[in-house]
Coordinates of C-alpha atoms in Angstrom, one line a residue:
M1 CA 123.7 77.4 89.2
S2 CA 126.4 76.1 91.5
P3 CA 125.8 75.5 95.2
W4 CA 127.8 78.6 96.2
E5 CA 125.9 80.7 93.6
A6 CA 122.6 79.3 95.0
V7 CA 123.7 80.4 98.5
A8 CA 124.5 83.9 97.2
V9 CA 121.1 84.2 95.6
C10 CA 119.4 83.0 98.7
A11 CA 121.3 85.5 100.8
A12 CA 120.4 88.2 98.4
G13 CA 116.8 87.2 98.8
V14 CA 117.0 87.6 102.6
A15 CA 118.4 91.1 102.2
A16 CA 115.8 92.0 99.5
G17 CA 112.9 90.7 101.5
A18 CA 114.0 92.8 104.5
I19 CA 114.6 95.9 102.5
N20 CA 111.3 95.6 100.7
A21 CA 109.5 95.4 104.0
V22 CA 111.2 98.5 105.3
V23 CA 112.1 100.7 102.3
G24 CA 111.3 99.0 99.0
S25 CA 114.3 98.5 96.7
G26 CA 115.1 94.9 97.2
S27 CA 115.3 94.1 93.5
L28 CA 118.5 96.2 93.5
I29 CA 120.0 93.3 95.5
T30 CA 118.5 90.2 93.9
F31 CA 118.3 91.3 90.2
P32 CA 122.1 92.1 89.8
T33 CA 122.9 88.9 91.8
L34 CA 121.0 86.8 89.4
V35 CA 122.6 88.5 86.5
A36 CA 126.0 88.0 88.1
V37 CA 125.5 84.2 88.4
G38 CA 124.7 84.0 84.7
V39 CA 120.9 84.4 84.3
D40 CA 120.1 86.6 81.3
P41 CA 118.5 90.0 82.3
V42 CA 114.9 89.4 81.1
T43 CA 114.7 85.9 82.7
A44 CA 116.4 87.3 85.8
N45 CA 113.8 90.0 86.1
V46 CA 110.9 87.6 85.6
S47 CA 112.4 85.0 88.1
N48 CA 113.2 87.7 90.6
N49 CA 109.6 89.0 90.5
I50 CA 108.1 85.6 91.1
G51 CA 110.6 84.8 93.9
L52 CA 110.0 88.0 95.8
V53 CA 106.2 87.3 96.1
P54 CA 106.5 85.2 99.4
G55 CA 108.7 87.9 100.9
S56 CA 106.1 90.6 100.0
F57 CA 103.5 88.5 101.8
T58 CA 105.5 88.1 105.0
G59 CA 106.4 91.7 104.9
A60 CA 102.8 92.8 104.6
Y61 CA 101.7 90.3 107.3
G62 CA 104.3 91.7 109.6
Y63 CA 102.6 95.1 109.4
R64 CA 99.1 93.7 110.0
A65 CA 98.6 95.9 113.1
E66 CA 99.1 99.0 111.0
L67 CA 96.7 97.7 108.3
R68 CA 93.7 97.9 110.6
G69 CA 91.0 100.1 109.1
Q70 CA 92.6 100.3 105.7
R71 CA 90.7 97.5 104.0
D72 CA 88.3 99.6 101.8
R73 CA 91.0 102.0 100.8
L74 CA 93.4 99.2 99.8
V75 CA 90.8 97.2 97.9
R76 CA 90.2 100.3 95.8
L77 CA 93.9 101.1 95.2
A78 CA 94.7 97.4 94.6
T79 CA 92.7 97.5 91.4
G80 CA 95.1 100.2 90.1
S81 CA 98.1 98.2 91.2
A82 CA 96.9 95.0 89.5
L83 CA 95.9 96.6 86.2
G84 CA 99.2 98.6 86.1
S85 CA 101.2 95.5 86.9
L86 CA 99.6 93.6 84.0
L87 CA 100.4 96.4 81.6
G88 CA 104.0 96.6 82.8
G89 CA 104.5 92.8 82.6
L90 CA 103.1 92.8 79.1
L91 CA 105.4 95.6 78.1
L92 CA 108.4 93.6 79.4
L93 CA 107.4 90.5 77.4
V94 CA 106.3 92.4 74.2
L95 CA 109.1 94.9 73.8
D96 CA 112.4 93.8 72.2
P97 CA 114.8 92.5 74.9
D98 CA 117.3 95.1 73.7
V99 CA 114.9 97.7 75.0
F100 CA 115.1 96.2 78.4
Q101 CA 118.9 96.2 78.3
V102 CA 118.8 99.9 77.5
V103 CA 116.0 100.9 79.9
V104 CA 116.9 98.9 83.0
P105 CA 120.2 100.7 83.8
I106 CA 118.3 104.0 83.6
L107 CA 115.6 102.6 85.9
I108 CA 118.2 101.4 88.3
A109 CA 119.8 104.8 88.3
L110 CA 116.4 106.4 89.0
A111 CA 115.8 104.0 91.8
C112 CA 119.1 104.8 93.4
V113 CA 118.3 108.5 93.2
L114 CA 115.0 107.9 94.8
V115 CA 116.6 105.9 97.6
V116 CA 119.1 108.7 98.3
V117 CA 116.5 111.5 98.3
Q118 CA 114.0 109.5 100.4
P119 CA 114.6 111.5 103.6
K120 CA 113.8 114.8 101.8
L121 CA 110.9 113.1 100.1
N122 CA 109.5 112.0 103.5
G123 CA 109.9 115.6 104.7
W124 CA 108.0 116.9 101.8
V125 CA 105.3 114.2 102.4
A126 CA 105.0 115.3 106.0
A127 CA 104.6 118.9 105.0
R128 CA 101.8 118.0 102.6
R129 CA 99.9 115.7 104.9
Q130 CA 97.8 118.4 106.4
H131 CA 96.3 119.0 103.0
A132 CA 95.8 115.4 102.1
H133 CA 92.6 114.0 100.7
P134 CA 91.0 111.5 103.2
D135 CA 90.5 108.8 100.5
G136 CA 93.3 109.7 98.1
G137 CA 90.9 110.4 95.2
L138 CA 91.4 109.8 91.5
W139 CA 94.9 111.2 91.4
L140 CA 96.2 108.7 93.9
W141 CA 94.5 105.8 92.0
L142 CA 96.2 107.0 88.8
G143 CA 99.6 107.4 90.6
V144 CA 99.2 103.8 92.0
F145 CA 98.4 102.6 88.5
G146 CA 101.5 104.2 87.2
A147 CA 103.6 102.7 90.0
G148 CA 102.1 99.3 89.1
V149 CA 103.2 99.7 85.5
Y150 CA 106.7 100.4 86.7
G151 CA 106.6 97.5 89.2
G152 CA 105.3 95.0 86.6
Y153 CA 108.1 96.0 84.1
F154 CA 111.0 96.2 86.6
G155 CA 110.0 97.0 90.1
A156 CA 113.1 98.3 91.9
A157 CA 112.2 101.2 94.3
Q158 CA 108.5 100.8 93.5
G159 CA 108.1 100.9 97.3
V160 CA 109.7 104.3 97.5
L161 CA 107.4 105.6 94.8
L162 CA 104.4 104.2 96.6
I163 CA 105.4 105.7 99.9
G164 CA 105.7 109.1 98.3
L165 CA 102.3 108.8 96.6
L166 CA 100.4 107.4 99.6
G167 CA 102.0 109.8 102.0
S168 CA 101.2 112.8 99.8
F169 CA 97.5 112.0 99.3
L170 CA 96.5 110.2 102.5
D171 CA 96.1 111.8 106.0
D172 CA 97.8 109.0 107.8
G173 CA 100.9 108.1 109.8
L174 CA 104.1 107.0 108.0
Q175 CA 104.0 103.5 109.5
R176 CA 100.4 102.9 108.2
V177 CA 101.5 104.3 104.8
N178 CA 104.4 101.8 104.8
A179 CA 102.0 99.0 105.7
A180 CA 99.7 100.0 102.8
K181 CA 102.8 100.2 100.5
N182 CA 103.7 96.6 101.4
V183 CA 100.2 95.3 100.5
L184 CA 100.2 97.2 97.1
S185 CA 103.7 95.9 96.3
L186 CA 102.4 92.4 97.0
V187 CA 99.5 92.9 94.6
V188 CA 101.9 94.2 91.9
N189 CA 104.4 91.4 92.3
A190 CA 101.7 88.6 92.6
T191 CA 99.8 89.9 89.5
A192 CA 103.0 90.1 87.4
A193 CA 104.1 86.6 88.8
V194 CA 100.9 85.0 87.5
L195 CA 101.4 86.5 84.1
F196 CA 105.0 85.5 84.0
V197 CA 104.4 81.9 85.1
I198 CA 101.9 81.5 82.2
I199 CA 103.8 83.1 79.3
A200 CA 107.4 84.0 80.3
P201 CA 110.7 82.2 80.5
V202 CA 111.4 81.3 84.2
D203 CA 114.5 80.0 85.9
W204 CA 112.8 78.0 88.7
W205 CA 116.0 77.4 90.6
A206 CA 116.5 81.1 90.8
V207 CA 112.9 81.5 91.9
L208 CA 113.3 79.0 94.6
M209 CA 116.5 80.5 96.0
V210 CA 115.1 84.0 96.0
A211 CA 111.8 82.9 97.5
L212 CA 113.4 81.0 100.4
G213 CA 115.5 84.0 101.3
A214 CA 112.9 86.6 100.7
T215 CA 110.3 84.8 102.9
L216 CA 112.7 85.0 105.9
G217 CA 113.8 88.5 105.0
G218 CA 110.3 89.9 104.8
F219 CA 109.5 88.5 108.2
L220 CA 112.7 89.8 109.7
G221 CA 112.4 93.2 108.0
A222 CA 108.9 93.7 109.4
K223 CA 110.1 92.8 112.9
V224 CA 113.3 94.8 113.2
G225 CA 113.4 97.0 110.1
R226 CA 112.6 100.2 112.0
K227 CA 115.8 99.8 114.0
L228 CA 118.1 99.5 111.0
P229 CA 120.5 102.4 110.4
A230 CA 118.9 104.0 107.4
P231 CA 122.0 105.8 106.0
V232 CA 124.0 102.5 106.0
L233 CA 121.0 100.7 104.3
R234 CA 120.7 103.4 101.6
G235 CA 124.4 103.5 101.0
F236 CA 124.4 99.7 100.5
I237 CA 121.5 99.8 98.1
V238 CA 123.1 102.6 96.0
C239 CA 126.4 100.7 95.8
V240 CA 124.7 97.5 94.6
G241 CA 122.7 99.6 92.1
I242 CA 126.0 101.1 90.7
V243 CA 127.5 97.6 90.4
A244 CA 124.3 96.5 88.5
I245 CA 124.5 99.4 86.1
I246 CA 128.2 98.7 85.4
K247 CA 127.4 95.0 84.9
L248 CA 124.5 95.7 82.5
V249 CA 126.3 98.4 80.5
Y250 CA 129.8 96.9 80.2
G251 CA 129.0 93.2 80.6

């Protein structure tokens, strides 16, 4: 990785950390950037996951005020996130790399759709909130487990999935839902990272550059993310996702 490529990856990490704290689609920035600088897709996905962990932490820490009173709920749901992440990470490592090459463009396209429809999704969430279960129940745990599988395998837009799930099943404000999303995303990324460090190929320079950027980005995103123009942010994410799909499909 050349110095300019390292700078590009670090800058992508800043953007990803901020986006993950606010929306949750940062991998659509860092993953294609790593592929663009020559890291093979599976190693890029693994290294990206590990590198984003510090940013997930700073993003969650930045929302600590909204996390008050959610400890018991999050401890319960975190078990689903961790178990799902382990399964997703194992699928990434066990399945043929060609499967990843085929599946990831589809996942990125799905993530882009989720980012675009998020305003309508939030409206649907708000309409359902009056009927929400106070603790989420078994269905929420299973949904969080499924999101963990997705996050352990790839992870882009897992935050959007989690916001939809948590907002649908919990009687709570959207900012507190977003805070809970940040914690569960941290659990998913950290669990997969431990697995990947032990048994997966890792590009440690890529990890370092993503981590440096994401740490700062997570902090900034938690501080000022609510003021970002959402339409511009969504448009940027979708454009990066389209570029990633073209890169992966056509090389």
